Amino acid sequence: MTSRVFNLQKPYEPAGDQPAAILALTTGIRGKKRHQTLLGATGTGKTYTIANVIQNSGKSTLVIAHNKTLAAQLAAEFREFFPLDEVHYFVSYYDFYQPEAYVPVTDTYIEKEAQINDEIDRLRHATTQALLTKKNVIVVASVSAIYGLGSPKEYAKVILTLRAKDKRTRAVLVRELVGMYFERVAGDLAAGTFRAIGNTVEIMPSNEEVVYRLRFIGDTISKIEEIDPITRQIQAEQAEVIVFPAKHFVTPEEVKEQAIKDIEGELKEQLALLRRSGKELDAERLSRRTRQDIALMREIGYCSGIENYSRHFDRRKAGEPPHTLLSYFPRKEDGSPDFLTVIDESHVTLPQIAGMQAGDRARKDTLVDHGFRLPSARDNRPLNFEEFEETVGEAIYVSATPGSYELEHSSDGTCKLHNVYRMQNHRGVHRKPLGKHPKTCSVVEQIIRPTGLVDPQVDVRPIVSKGKYEGQVKDFIREAEKGTKRGARSLVTVLTKKMAEDLADFLRDKNVRAEYIHSEVKTVERIQILTDFRRGKFDVLVGVNLLREGLDLPEVELVGILDADKEGFLRSDTSLIQTIGRAARNVHGRVILYADNLTGSMQRALEETNRRREKQVAYNKKHGITPQTIRKQIRDISDQFVKSHTKAVAKMVEMDTAMLKTTAGRKKLITQKRREMLEAAKNLDFETAALLRDEVKAIGGM
């Protein structure tokens, strides 16, 4: 295993609260603190702080985000901070996934449907291979990290090292590759395939877009050439290459035979149980399906839904946790974790991790009870939360609004500040300073922004017409128009999708340029709306929950929260604080909460915002800092979010049709498209890569 340290490229020196946060978190890791929380306000540079902590710790690190898009953004940021290091991206490789299910009420069986994204699958292989061969690796993952993956020990056993001048015949190599789940092809190579022509064997590994051509003279590998898969040009000559299995699930032949015997034994027991319960139809269904699967496994080593038998192939006992991505991370000699775990947006990600296993179990129970699957199918599952806790090492929870779990585990109970924070609905905030922050508390605050920007001023106004106020909608229009005259934008949040659509229509009727956005708006259209909003094509954006987290819109000066006193998820103190943070990137940022009653959530959100603002203003005054609105090029939002479907389609439409009329022109076009596809995948733009892949197929290049 190669030994080296991280090489953080610092675009700037840590500022504001960052130096203190970096020192505290680093000290905690070196002191083997199991749980730490980085309570950082929006826009304070939490990712840069974590990058510095990773550099200081020298530990391989797993960063978990709650969705693929956020994970891709974080991976891109960490790659900028660590351009010379191994930074990998690990998410679910399904473009589309419909799990197997049964609905007893309507007697409806739903077959599993899945479409695998080959580029993401390649990145998953690159991740596991880096973890097995490199000492310091950063992996940014979604909650896919807690789902079943093949055993790292079995995976590592069949790694093939090929060297020039080694004694190995072409026939032996072909058998070895087939045993490693590589597919033999006659045409173009794809990841995890090989072809044998004459005295050469060409292999495309599962983890990179490159072809290795091995030339044989008799029973010796005479030469190993690295070839560009598109141009077919020789890039280099290699003395040695390491080839990993084409699939993560690797099962030795002797283990496969024993696993099949165990499956047959379990089938016998389950059939007897179903028949004793009078479920003859269910027993017949289970018998027919399982015996067919066993026949396929014996004949070709695979069957549809083979993952439901994974417990037998992994040689696990009933109820034992599966191998996951976490199993590939370094371990100490005693088997305990030897890596750092960072949970981004922990107030969302931790509940998501905690809920995965229960939902999966409910679906599997129904399938087992009605004879669609054996009971061992239940063990093809994600980790439950207790197993996750045991599997990870030192953890840092990152959030502007950490939940009760993070705070309870990061404090030893002596910190009065965080005792109060926890007790107030598990999401509360400090009512007032309650003494010195003890060193034993592992909740690290990062409130000061390097830009000098402070949390926005928050005003509370009535929902219905009262005194000088005309009611929430008319009052918001009047306030938004003030900002529009200065070239600023406004956000307004409502409680339902229908309310968002109706309010946008009402605003347009009042000559306010407005658009709405919610979860039913398609991704590409949603991104275009956000881009147009930043460009000033309209002035007011109406939304529901999508406006809370992750939107970087420095042009926004005003945020209006309608019906702020309607207690619930969308009006909890966590949601309110996150929404208020949307106005924290503009020096003129301000927020209006429309409410007829001051709820507990509102009170806590107001107190926390004011507490942070006071601290930020005092810091700026002490250091002579004048806050400045963040200046960010409009194209950034497109670069960050837009998956260029329309651009790719336009290119297809505008193609010179003459190129398709000749063989040479067709080959040139295919080469061009494949290059664009690989470049899009390299930039984690998998939707565009998939579209380009389909174009290449349509042209006849795959």
XYZ file of C-alpha atoms in Angstrom:
702
model
C 0.000 0.000 0.000
C 1.403 3.346 -1.087
C 2.121 5.766 1.765
C 1.704 9.494 1.202
C 0.023 12.504 2.747
C -2.647 14.834 1.427
C -1.564 17.882 -0.537
C -4.131 20.638 0.082
C -3.963 23.492 -2.410
C -4.979 26.601 -0.451
C -6.676 29.235 -2.626
C -6.633 31.543 0.418
C -5.691 31.437 4.065
C -8.457 30.507 6.521
C -10.270 33.582 7.834
C -13.045 34.523 10.241
C -14.004 31.563 12.421
C -12.248 29.082 10.143
C -8.839 28.979 11.919
C -10.440 28.316 15.314
C -12.797 25.700 13.851
C -9.953 23.929 12.025
C -7.846 23.845 15.198
C -10.709 22.592 17.386
C -11.778 19.830 14.991
C -8.188 18.729 14.333
C -7.475 18.616 18.064
C -10.619 16.552 18.545
C -9.552 13.996 15.952
C -6.069 13.717 17.405
C -7.695 13.307 20.806
C -9.818 10.490 19.321
C -13.126 12.258 19.939
C -15.794 9.990 18.487
C -18.320 12.717 17.622
C -17.830 16.371 16.673
C -20.247 18.890 15.174
C -19.355 21.829 12.940
C -22.236 24.237 13.484
C -21.570 26.601 10.607
C -23.747 29.388 9.289
C -24.554 29.466 5.579
C -21.684 30.858 3.515
C -18.944 30.518 6.146
C -16.822 28.109 4.075
C -17.540 24.853 5.884
C -16.181 22.719 3.030
C -12.850 24.549 3.101
C -12.681 24.055 6.861
C -13.256 20.312 6.435
C -10.582 20.199 3.696
C -8.065 21.662 6.150
C -9.109 19.159 8.827
C -8.638 16.269 6.367
C -5.183 17.611 5.522
C -4.269 17.824 9.206
C -5.642 14.398 10.111
C -3.955 12.509 7.268
C -6.819 10.013 7.375
C -8.760 8.564 4.473
C -12.123 10.291 4.592
C -15.703 9.412 3.715
C -17.978 12.402 3.068
C -21.682 11.491 2.936
C -24.254 13.826 1.360
C -28.004 13.333 1.160
C -28.354 13.388 -2.644
C -26.326 12.801 -5.822
C -26.298 16.445 -6.897
C -24.914 17.701 -3.600
C -22.379 14.865 -3.594
C -21.220 15.853 -7.096
C -20.814 19.488 -6.012
C -18.787 18.457 -2.971
C -16.636 16.084 -5.034
C -15.864 18.909 -7.461
C -14.918 21.227 -4.567
C -12.661 18.660 -2.915
C -10.978 17.953 -6.247
C -10.150 21.651 -6.501
C -8.709 21.600 -2.979
C -6.834 18.304 -3.531
C -5.924 18.234 -7.264
C -2.980 15.870 -6.699
C -4.820 13.438 -4.427
C -7.320 10.629 -4.825
C -10.797 12.187 -4.622
C -13.592 9.842 -5.694
C -17.348 9.953 -6.246
C -19.544 7.034 -5.143
C -23.310 7.103 -5.657
C -26.004 4.714 -6.824
C -25.280 3.635 -10.384
C -28.932 3.475 -11.412
C -30.292 6.013 -13.870
C -33.658 4.419 -13.150
C -34.588 1.957 -10.425
C -37.914 0.322 -9.664
C -37.480 -2.176 -6.807
C -39.223 -5.520 -6.784
C -42.451 -5.301 -4.788
C -45.825 -6.936 -4.179
C -49.095 -5.184 -3.333
C -51.382 -7.755 -1.645
C -54.502 -5.552 -1.708
C -54.592 -5.527 -5.507
C -52.568 -8.747 -5.991
C -50.035 -6.780 -8.032
C -46.473 -7.984 -8.464
C -44.002 -5.326 -9.631
C -40.914 -6.676 -11.359
C -37.568 -5.055 -10.614
C -36.531 -2.609 -13.327
C -33.174 -0.893 -13.456
C -31.019 1.016 -15.886
C -27.358 1.153 -14.898
C -25.234 4.203 -15.692
C -21.957 2.741 -16.954
C -19.946 5.852 -16.142
C -21.051 5.899 -12.508
C -20.363 2.174 -12.283
C -16.814 2.880 -13.509
C -16.372 5.542 -10.829
C -17.619 3.125 -8.170
C -14.940 0.636 -9.227
C -12.322 3.397 -9.244
C -13.360 4.228 -5.666
C -13.023 0.732 -4.243
C -9.783 0.091 -6.101
C -8.254 3.314 -4.765
C -9.282 2.368 -1.221
C -7.563 -1.009 -1.568
C -4.334 0.322 -3.099
C -3.831 3.848 -1.739
C -3.312 5.042 1.828
C -5.023 8.448 1.684
C -8.293 8.644 -0.218
C -11.262 11.013 -0.069
C -14.611 9.561 -1.116
C -17.709 11.719 -1.517
C -20.762 9.468 -1.442
C -24.514 9.475 -1.185
C -26.320 7.144 1.227
C -25.565 4.462 -1.365
C -22.475 3.967 0.820
C -24.543 1.954 3.328
C -25.962 -0.482 0.739
C -24.608 -3.963 0.106
C -21.369 -4.373 -1.847
C -19.150 -7.391 -2.423
C -16.639 -8.548 0.162
C -13.390 -6.538 -0.062
C -11.398 -9.646 0.902
C -12.817 -11.752 -1.943
C -12.542 -8.773 -4.312
C -8.858 -8.325 -3.474
C -8.093 -12.058 -3.817
C -8.610 -12.092 -7.585
C -6.647 -8.974 -8.485
C -4.535 -9.838 -11.502
C -1.023 -8.385 -11.901
C 0.275 -8.609 -15.462
C 3.922 -7.868 -16.275
C 5.828 -7.729 -19.519
C 8.092 -10.797 -19.976
C 5.914 -12.862 -17.569
C 5.243 -16.497 -18.438
C 1.521 -16.694 -19.218
C -0.228 -18.017 -22.294
C -3.018 -16.230 -24.113
C -5.455 -19.054 -23.314
C -4.655 -18.895 -19.592
C -5.216 -15.116 -19.523
C -8.576 -15.492 -21.285
C -9.719 -18.018 -18.659
C -8.509 -15.738 -15.850
C -10.422 -12.749 -17.239
C -13.625 -14.773 -17.592
C -13.183 -15.898 -13.984
C -12.967 -12.210 -13.001
C -16.380 -11.568 -14.652
C -14.958 -9.830 -17.716
C -17.120 -10.288 -20.792
C -15.512 -11.404 -24.027
C -16.588 -9.354 -27.044
C -15.770 -9.261 -30.725
C -16.601 -5.592 -31.341
C -15.879 -2.347 -29.513
C -14.637 -2.592 -25.949
C -16.511 -1.211 -22.971
C -15.582 -1.171 -19.285
C -15.259 -4.744 -17.979
C -14.798 -6.369 -21.400
C -11.935 -7.883 -23.400
C -11.270 -9.315 -26.839
C -8.679 -11.773 -28.093
C -7.419 -11.407 -31.672
C -4.489 -13.395 -32.995
C -1.588 -13.179 -30.584
C -3.025 -10.180 -28.688
C -5.535 -9.656 -25.903
C -7.099 -6.216 -25.367
C -8.646 -5.370 -21.979
C -10.694 -2.372 -20.870
C -10.622 -2.274 -17.036
C -13.748 -1.585 -15.011
C -12.305 1.552 -13.401
C -10.830 3.664 -16.211
C -11.321 4.613 -19.853
C -8.221 3.014 -21.303
C -7.361 -0.146 -23.219
C -4.409 -2.385 -22.396
C -3.141 -4.456 -25.320
C -1.048 -7.488 -24.366
C 1.072 -9.028 -27.092
C 2.135 -12.667 -26.769
C 5.073 -14.560 -28.181
C 4.518 -18.214 -27.384
C 3.817 -18.544 -23.670
C 5.199 -15.097 -22.757
C 3.702 -11.615 -22.538
C 6.124 -9.764 -24.790
C 4.690 -6.254 -24.494
C 1.909 -4.287 -22.751
C 0.639 -1.193 -24.580
C -1.720 1.479 -23.238
C -4.131 2.571 -25.976
C -6.603 5.438 -26.289
C -10.004 3.682 -26.588
C -11.285 6.211 -29.130
C -8.360 7.077 -31.405
C -6.660 3.686 -30.940
C -3.324 5.466 -30.669
C -0.653 3.966 -28.414
C -0.239 6.273 -25.413
C 2.539 4.449 -23.580
C 4.210 1.119 -23.017
C 3.718 -0.326 -19.532
C 5.956 -2.699 -17.632
C 3.081 -3.748 -15.367
C -0.687 -3.331 -15.099
C -3.066 -4.359 -12.323
C -6.485 -5.626 -13.355
C -9.347 -5.726 -10.839
C -12.536 -7.826 -11.137
C -15.241 -6.445 -13.420
C -17.857 -6.831 -10.662
C -17.780 -6.084 -6.939
C -19.443 -9.373 -6.047
C -16.783 -12.064 -6.367
C -17.510 -15.648 -5.323
C -15.009 -18.545 -5.516
C -16.334 -21.695 -7.187
C -16.215 -23.782 -3.991
C -18.144 -21.086 -2.113
C -20.753 -20.922 -4.881
C -21.472 -24.643 -4.586
C -21.872 -24.451 -0.818
C -24.069 -21.335 -1.151
C -26.380 -23.145 -3.568
C -26.679 -26.073 -1.146
C -27.611 -23.625 1.618
C -30.214 -21.997 -0.622
C -31.739 -25.408 -1.338
C -31.849 -26.128 2.400
C -33.519 -22.795 3.157
C -36.023 -23.391 0.354
C -36.995 -26.752 1.847
C -37.582 -25.180 5.277
C -39.592 -22.253 3.901
C -41.791 -24.465 1.708
C -42.646 -26.599 4.737
C -43.533 -23.465 6.713
C -45.767 -22.061 3.967
C -47.594 -25.360 3.497
C -48.196 -25.754 7.237
C -49.799 -22.308 7.089
C -52.061 -23.376 4.234
C -50.267 -21.202 1.656
C -50.031 -23.784 -1.128
C -50.115 -21.190 -3.915
C -47.348 -19.154 -2.276
C -45.277 -22.308 -1.739
C -45.643 -23.324 -5.381
C -44.649 -19.836 -6.520
C -41.551 -19.824 -4.296
C -40.519 -23.334 -5.349
C -40.794 -22.594 -9.071
C -38.910 -19.284 -8.907
C -36.111 -20.423 -6.575
C -35.421 -23.673 -8.436
C -35.228 -21.745 -11.694
C -32.742 -19.311 -10.092
C -30.634 -22.202 -8.781
C -30.521 -23.793 -12.242
C -29.321 -20.524 -13.776
C -26.691 -20.011 -11.063
C -25.314 -23.499 -11.686
C -25.372 -23.092 -15.459
C -24.140 -19.528 -16.004
C -23.236 -18.369 -12.484
C -25.880 -15.662 -12.435
C -29.631 -15.055 -12.294
C -31.894 -12.032 -12.197
C -32.207 -10.909 -8.585
C -29.121 -12.833 -7.456
C -28.497 -10.100 -4.883
C -31.385 -11.563 -2.862
C -29.178 -14.585 -2.170
C -26.128 -12.480 -1.206
C -26.122 -13.626 2.412
C -25.374 -17.195 1.314
C -22.649 -16.164 -1.129
C -21.053 -13.879 1.482
C -21.257 -16.725 4.041
C -23.070 -14.455 6.484
C -25.413 -15.581 9.221
C -29.029 -14.413 9.268
C -29.216 -10.813 10.451
C -25.509 -10.068 10.008
C -24.791 -6.728 8.299
C -23.735 -6.804 4.641
C -20.421 -5.614 3.268
C -20.678 -2.002 2.100
C -18.398 0.750 0.839
C -17.440 1.334 4.469
C -15.910 -2.171 4.521
C -13.275 -1.010 2.008
C -11.950 1.794 4.208
C -8.786 1.255 6.322
C -8.951 -0.676 9.584
C -6.587 -0.854 12.512
C -5.005 -4.123 13.580
C -7.850 -4.725 16.032
C -10.387 -4.275 13.237
C -11.687 -0.893 14.419
C -12.242 1.915 11.837
C -9.201 3.985 10.895
C -10.816 6.679 8.766
C -12.675 9.954 9.173
C -16.384 10.307 8.397
C -17.979 13.650 7.520
C -21.786 13.868 7.401
C -22.744 16.899 5.310
C -26.073 18.638 6.038
C -26.346 16.195 8.930
C -29.822 17.359 9.959
C -31.071 15.825 6.667
C -28.517 13.075 5.990
C -28.620 11.292 9.374
C -32.422 10.805 9.367
C -32.115 9.551 5.796
C -29.490 6.982 6.813
C -31.617 5.962 9.801
C -34.703 5.383 7.649
C -33.247 3.293 4.830
C -33.290 -0.144 6.446
C -36.841 0.058 7.805
C -38.352 0.876 4.411
C -36.378 -1.891 2.734
C -37.411 -4.410 5.409
C -41.130 -3.660 5.034
C -40.979 -4.307 1.287
C -38.986 -7.528 1.706
C -41.324 -8.856 4.415
C -44.241 -8.639 1.998
C -42.305 -10.474 -0.718
C -41.259 -13.237 1.710
C -44.733 -13.642 3.254
C -46.306 -14.208 -0.175
C -43.748 -16.605 -1.585
C -41.841 -14.311 -3.920
C -38.556 -14.517 -2.023
C -36.761 -16.633 0.577
C -36.331 -15.134 4.067
C -32.612 -14.580 3.341
C -33.658 -11.835 0.896
C -34.144 -9.650 3.985
C -30.354 -9.688 4.473
C -29.806 -8.016 1.107
C -30.257 -4.626 2.723
C -28.635 -1.359 3.771
C -27.019 -1.015 7.178
C -29.314 -0.051 10.028
C -28.329 3.011 12.025
C -26.700 1.088 14.885
C -24.554 -0.858 12.400
C -23.615 2.378 10.667
C -22.518 3.884 13.986
C -20.322 0.857 14.716
C -18.767 0.850 11.243
C -17.582 4.467 11.034
C -14.707 5.951 13.000
C -14.382 9.537 14.183
C -17.307 11.528 12.780
C -17.828 15.218 12.072
C -21.401 16.382 11.547
C -21.680 19.516 9.393
C -24.819 21.659 9.444
C -26.076 25.189 9.997
C -28.920 23.607 11.991
C -27.683 20.382 13.617
C -30.255 18.022 15.072
C -30.591 16.513 18.521
C -28.477 13.438 17.670
C -25.447 15.497 16.664
C -25.656 17.797 19.676
C -26.293 15.048 22.210
C -23.350 12.981 20.984
C -20.971 15.916 20.541
C -21.452 17.302 24.066
C -20.692 15.589 27.362
C -23.604 17.339 29.072
C -21.540 20.024 30.792
C -22.041 22.683 28.104
C -24.996 24.820 29.172
C -25.164 26.404 25.739
C -25.820 23.143 23.949
C -27.976 21.687 26.688
C -30.356 24.577 26.020
C -29.868 24.151 22.268
C -30.897 20.490 22.544
C -33.858 20.890 24.862
C -35.720 23.433 22.765
C -37.620 21.027 20.538
C -34.309 19.263 19.762
C -33.607 22.058 17.300
C -33.529 25.064 19.609
C -31.089 27.878 19.972
C -29.439 29.838 22.770
C -31.752 32.338 24.466
C -28.736 34.150 25.911
C -25.101 33.442 26.742
C -24.987 30.934 29.579
C -21.326 30.853 30.504
C -18.009 29.873 29.005
C -17.977 27.200 26.324
C -16.188 24.198 27.945
C -13.319 22.523 26.119
C -14.962 19.147 26.664
C -17.832 20.119 24.331
C -17.236 19.034 20.736
C -19.715 21.384 19.085
C -17.605 23.839 17.098
C -19.280 27.006 15.872
C -18.306 28.703 12.620
C -20.409 31.831 12.455
C -18.094 34.480 10.969
C -18.032 34.655 7.168
C -14.711 35.407 5.441
C -16.643 37.892 3.261
C -17.764 39.888 6.323
C -21.419 39.297 5.434
C -23.767 39.050 8.403
C -27.016 37.201 8.912
C -29.934 39.240 7.539
C -32.250 41.416 9.560
C -35.562 39.673 10.223
C -38.881 41.465 10.565
C -42.201 39.942 11.669
C -45.387 41.298 10.099
C -49.059 40.215 10.280
C -50.651 37.868 7.753
C -53.936 39.755 7.601
C -54.326 43.472 7.080
C -53.536 45.320 10.283
C -52.592 48.936 10.920
C -50.081 50.123 8.314
C -49.716 46.602 6.872
C -51.955 45.471 3.980
C -51.690 41.730 4.558
C -48.876 39.360 3.643
C -49.204 39.212 -0.157
C -49.721 42.944 -0.792
C -47.043 43.847 1.736
C -44.563 41.469 0.125
C -45.281 42.922 -3.329
C -44.618 46.432 -2.047
C -41.336 45.390 -0.403
C -40.208 43.352 -3.405
C -40.799 46.299 -5.744
C -38.376 48.382 -3.664
C -35.627 45.841 -4.341
C -36.563 45.463 -7.999
C -35.940 49.166 -8.559
C -32.359 48.597 -7.322
C -31.893 45.573 -9.583
C -32.231 43.071 -6.726
C -34.283 39.840 -6.622
C -36.746 38.463 -4.107
C -37.705 34.977 -2.929
C -41.011 34.064 -1.328
C -41.854 30.689 0.202
C -45.318 29.170 0.587
C -46.633 25.900 2.007
C -47.905 23.953 -1.034
C -47.214 23.520 -4.730
C -50.688 24.826 -5.618
C -50.088 27.937 -3.523
C -46.783 28.503 -5.364
C -48.471 28.322 -8.744
C -51.409 30.508 -7.689
C -49.184 33.142 -6.093
C -46.972 33.323 -9.196
C -50.096 33.883 -11.333
C -51.363 36.556 -8.933
C -48.006 38.370 -8.981
C -47.990 38.395 -12.774
C -51.502 39.865 -12.756
C -50.071 42.672 -10.607
C -47.338 43.272 -13.213
C -44.653 41.602 -11.088
C -42.324 39.428 -13.155
C -42.524 36.123 -11.276
C -42.000 32.387 -11.720
C -42.590 29.400 -9.447
C -40.471 26.365 -8.715
C -41.291 23.107 -6.907
C -40.489 19.393 -7.060
C -42.762 18.689 -10.043
C -40.868 21.136 -12.224
C -38.414 19.060 -14.276
C -34.758 19.280 -13.329
C -33.566 20.950 -16.534
C -36.428 23.445 -16.483
C -35.833 24.142 -12.782
C -32.191 24.943 -13.449
C -33.082 27.197 -16.360
C -35.527 29.078 -14.129
C -32.803 29.637 -11.542
C -30.379 30.829 -14.214
C -32.960 33.247 -15.658
C -33.690 34.470 -12.132
C -30.050 35.358 -11.559
C -29.871 37.054 -14.936
C -32.827 39.266 -14.076
C -35.296 37.913 -16.621
C -37.797 37.983 -13.763
C -37.669 39.478 -10.288
C -39.570 37.226 -7.858
C -39.182 33.462 -7.416
C -41.926 31.568 -5.579
C -41.072 28.208 -4.030
C -41.940 25.664 -1.368
C -39.174 23.546 0.162
C -36.609 23.707 -2.625
C -35.523 27.164 -1.533
C -34.160 26.014 1.849
C -30.782 24.472 1.168
C -28.024 24.610 -1.413
C -29.115 27.590 -3.502
C -26.341 30.120 -4.041
C -28.187 33.254 -5.199
C -26.237 36.380 -4.202
C -28.643 38.651 -6.101
C -31.401 37.887 -3.585
C -31.994 40.828 -1.270
C -35.401 39.958 0.163
C -36.825 36.667 1.412
C -40.498 36.544 2.344
C -41.863 33.601 4.352
C -45.656 33.482 4.125
C -47.695 31.813 6.887
C -44.608 31.564 9.067
C -46.690 30.649 12.121
C -48.074 27.428 10.603
C -46.038 24.998 12.723
C -44.767 21.933 10.857
C -41.827 20.674 8.855
C -41.756 23.640 6.480
C -42.056 26.117 9.356
C -39.874 24.414 11.966
C -36.987 26.411 13.383
C -34.580 24.359 11.262
C -36.451 25.183 8.053
C -36.850 28.834 9.025
C -33.129 29.246 9.773
C -32.184 27.576 6.493
C -34.616 29.782 4.548
C -33.408 32.926 6.298
C -29.898 31.933 5.185
C -30.901 32.472 1.542
C -30.591 36.218 2.175
C -27.157 35.954 3.795
C -25.172 36.364 0.579
C -26.258 39.954 -0.053
C -25.119 42.905 2.034
C -28.674 44.297 1.878
C -30.233 40.930 2.729
C -33.392 41.025 4.827
C -36.202 38.628 5.692
C -39.872 39.140 6.510
C -41.774 36.487 8.470
C -45.520 36.878 7.982
C -47.319 35.604 11.080
C -50.189 36.528 13.387
C -48.693 34.507 16.258
C -45.122 34.076 17.451
C -44.571 30.310 17.508
C -41.822 28.516 19.397
C -40.058 27.717 16.114
C -40.167 31.364 15.073
C -38.865 32.494 18.461
C -35.933 30.092 18.304
C -35.110 30.990 14.701
C -35.197 34.717 15.504
C -33.008 34.318 18.583
C -30.429 32.211 16.749
C -30.314 34.614 13.788
C -29.930 37.616 16.108
C -27.259 35.830 18.162
C -25.228 35.079 15.060
C -25.753 38.567 13.657
C -24.551 40.224 16.858
C -21.405 38.110 16.879
C -20.736 38.826 13.191
C -21.275 42.586 13.523
C -18.968 42.744 16.570
C -16.253 40.825 14.687
C -16.490 43.136 11.675
C -16.327 46.223 13.905
C -13.313 44.899 15.810
C -11.384 44.073 12.626
C -12.558 46.993 10.494
C -14.300 44.777 7.925
C -16.863 46.246 5.519
C -19.218 43.498 4.272
C -19.504 43.113 0.509
C -22.134 41.266 -1.501
C -20.764 38.091 -3.060
C -19.982 38.631 -6.740
C -20.483 35.461 -8.694
C -20.628 35.097 -12.464
C -24.082 34.177 -13.702
C -22.722 31.278 -15.695
C -21.618 29.586 -12.475
C -25.101 28.355 -11.676
C -25.306 26.743 -15.102
C -21.832 25.250 -14.771
C -22.728 23.849 -11.369
C -26.192 22.502 -11.997
C -27.171 22.386 -15.661
C -26.898 19.029 -17.360
C -26.713 20.241 -20.920
C -29.464 18.167 -22.523
C -30.650 20.987 -24.730
C -27.103 21.793 -25.850
C -26.449 18.193 -26.761
C -29.755 17.899 -28.609
C -29.017 21.118 -30.497
C -25.656 19.748 -31.583
C -27.359 16.605 -32.859
C -29.880 18.640 -34.870
C -27.203 20.907 -36.314
C -24.883 18.051 -37.307
C -23.628 18.151 -40.851
C -25.666 15.333 -42.349
C -22.991 14.894 -44.978
C -20.779 13.301 -42.314
C -23.250 10.459 -41.973
C -23.224 9.710 -45.691
C -19.686 8.324 -45.737
C -17.960 5.671 -43.638
C -15.097 8.022 -42.798
C -17.502 10.790 -41.800
C -19.500 8.449 -39.595
C -16.354 7.242 -37.810
C -15.208 10.831 -37.270
C -18.577 11.786 -35.813
C -18.597 8.761 -33.503
C -15.096 9.621 -32.288
C -16.170 13.207 -31.611
C -19.285 12.151 -29.709
C -17.424 9.582 -27.636
C -14.856 12.190 -26.639
C -17.667 14.546 -25.554
C -19.299 11.682 -23.631
C -16.091 10.888 -21.730
C -15.466 14.553 -20.979
C -19.007 14.963 -19.603
C -18.558 11.887 -17.400
C -15.196 13.189 -16.181
C -16.972 16.380 -15.060
C -19.625 14.280 -13.234
C -22.237 15.406 -15.798
C -23.716 11.938 -16.198
C -27.036 12.965 -17.714
C -25.289 14.634 -20.646
C -22.935 11.651 -20.924
C -25.937 9.308 -21.122
C -27.532 11.460 -23.826
C -24.315 11.470 -25.867
C -24.049 7.716 -25.385
C -27.535 7.332 -26.873
C -26.506 9.515 -29.818
C -23.490 7.302 -30.473
C -25.770 4.246 -30.376
C -28.163 5.897 -32.834
C -25.284 6.623 -35.219
C -24.159 3.017 -34.916
C -21.042 3.451 -32.814
C -21.976 0.995 -30.037
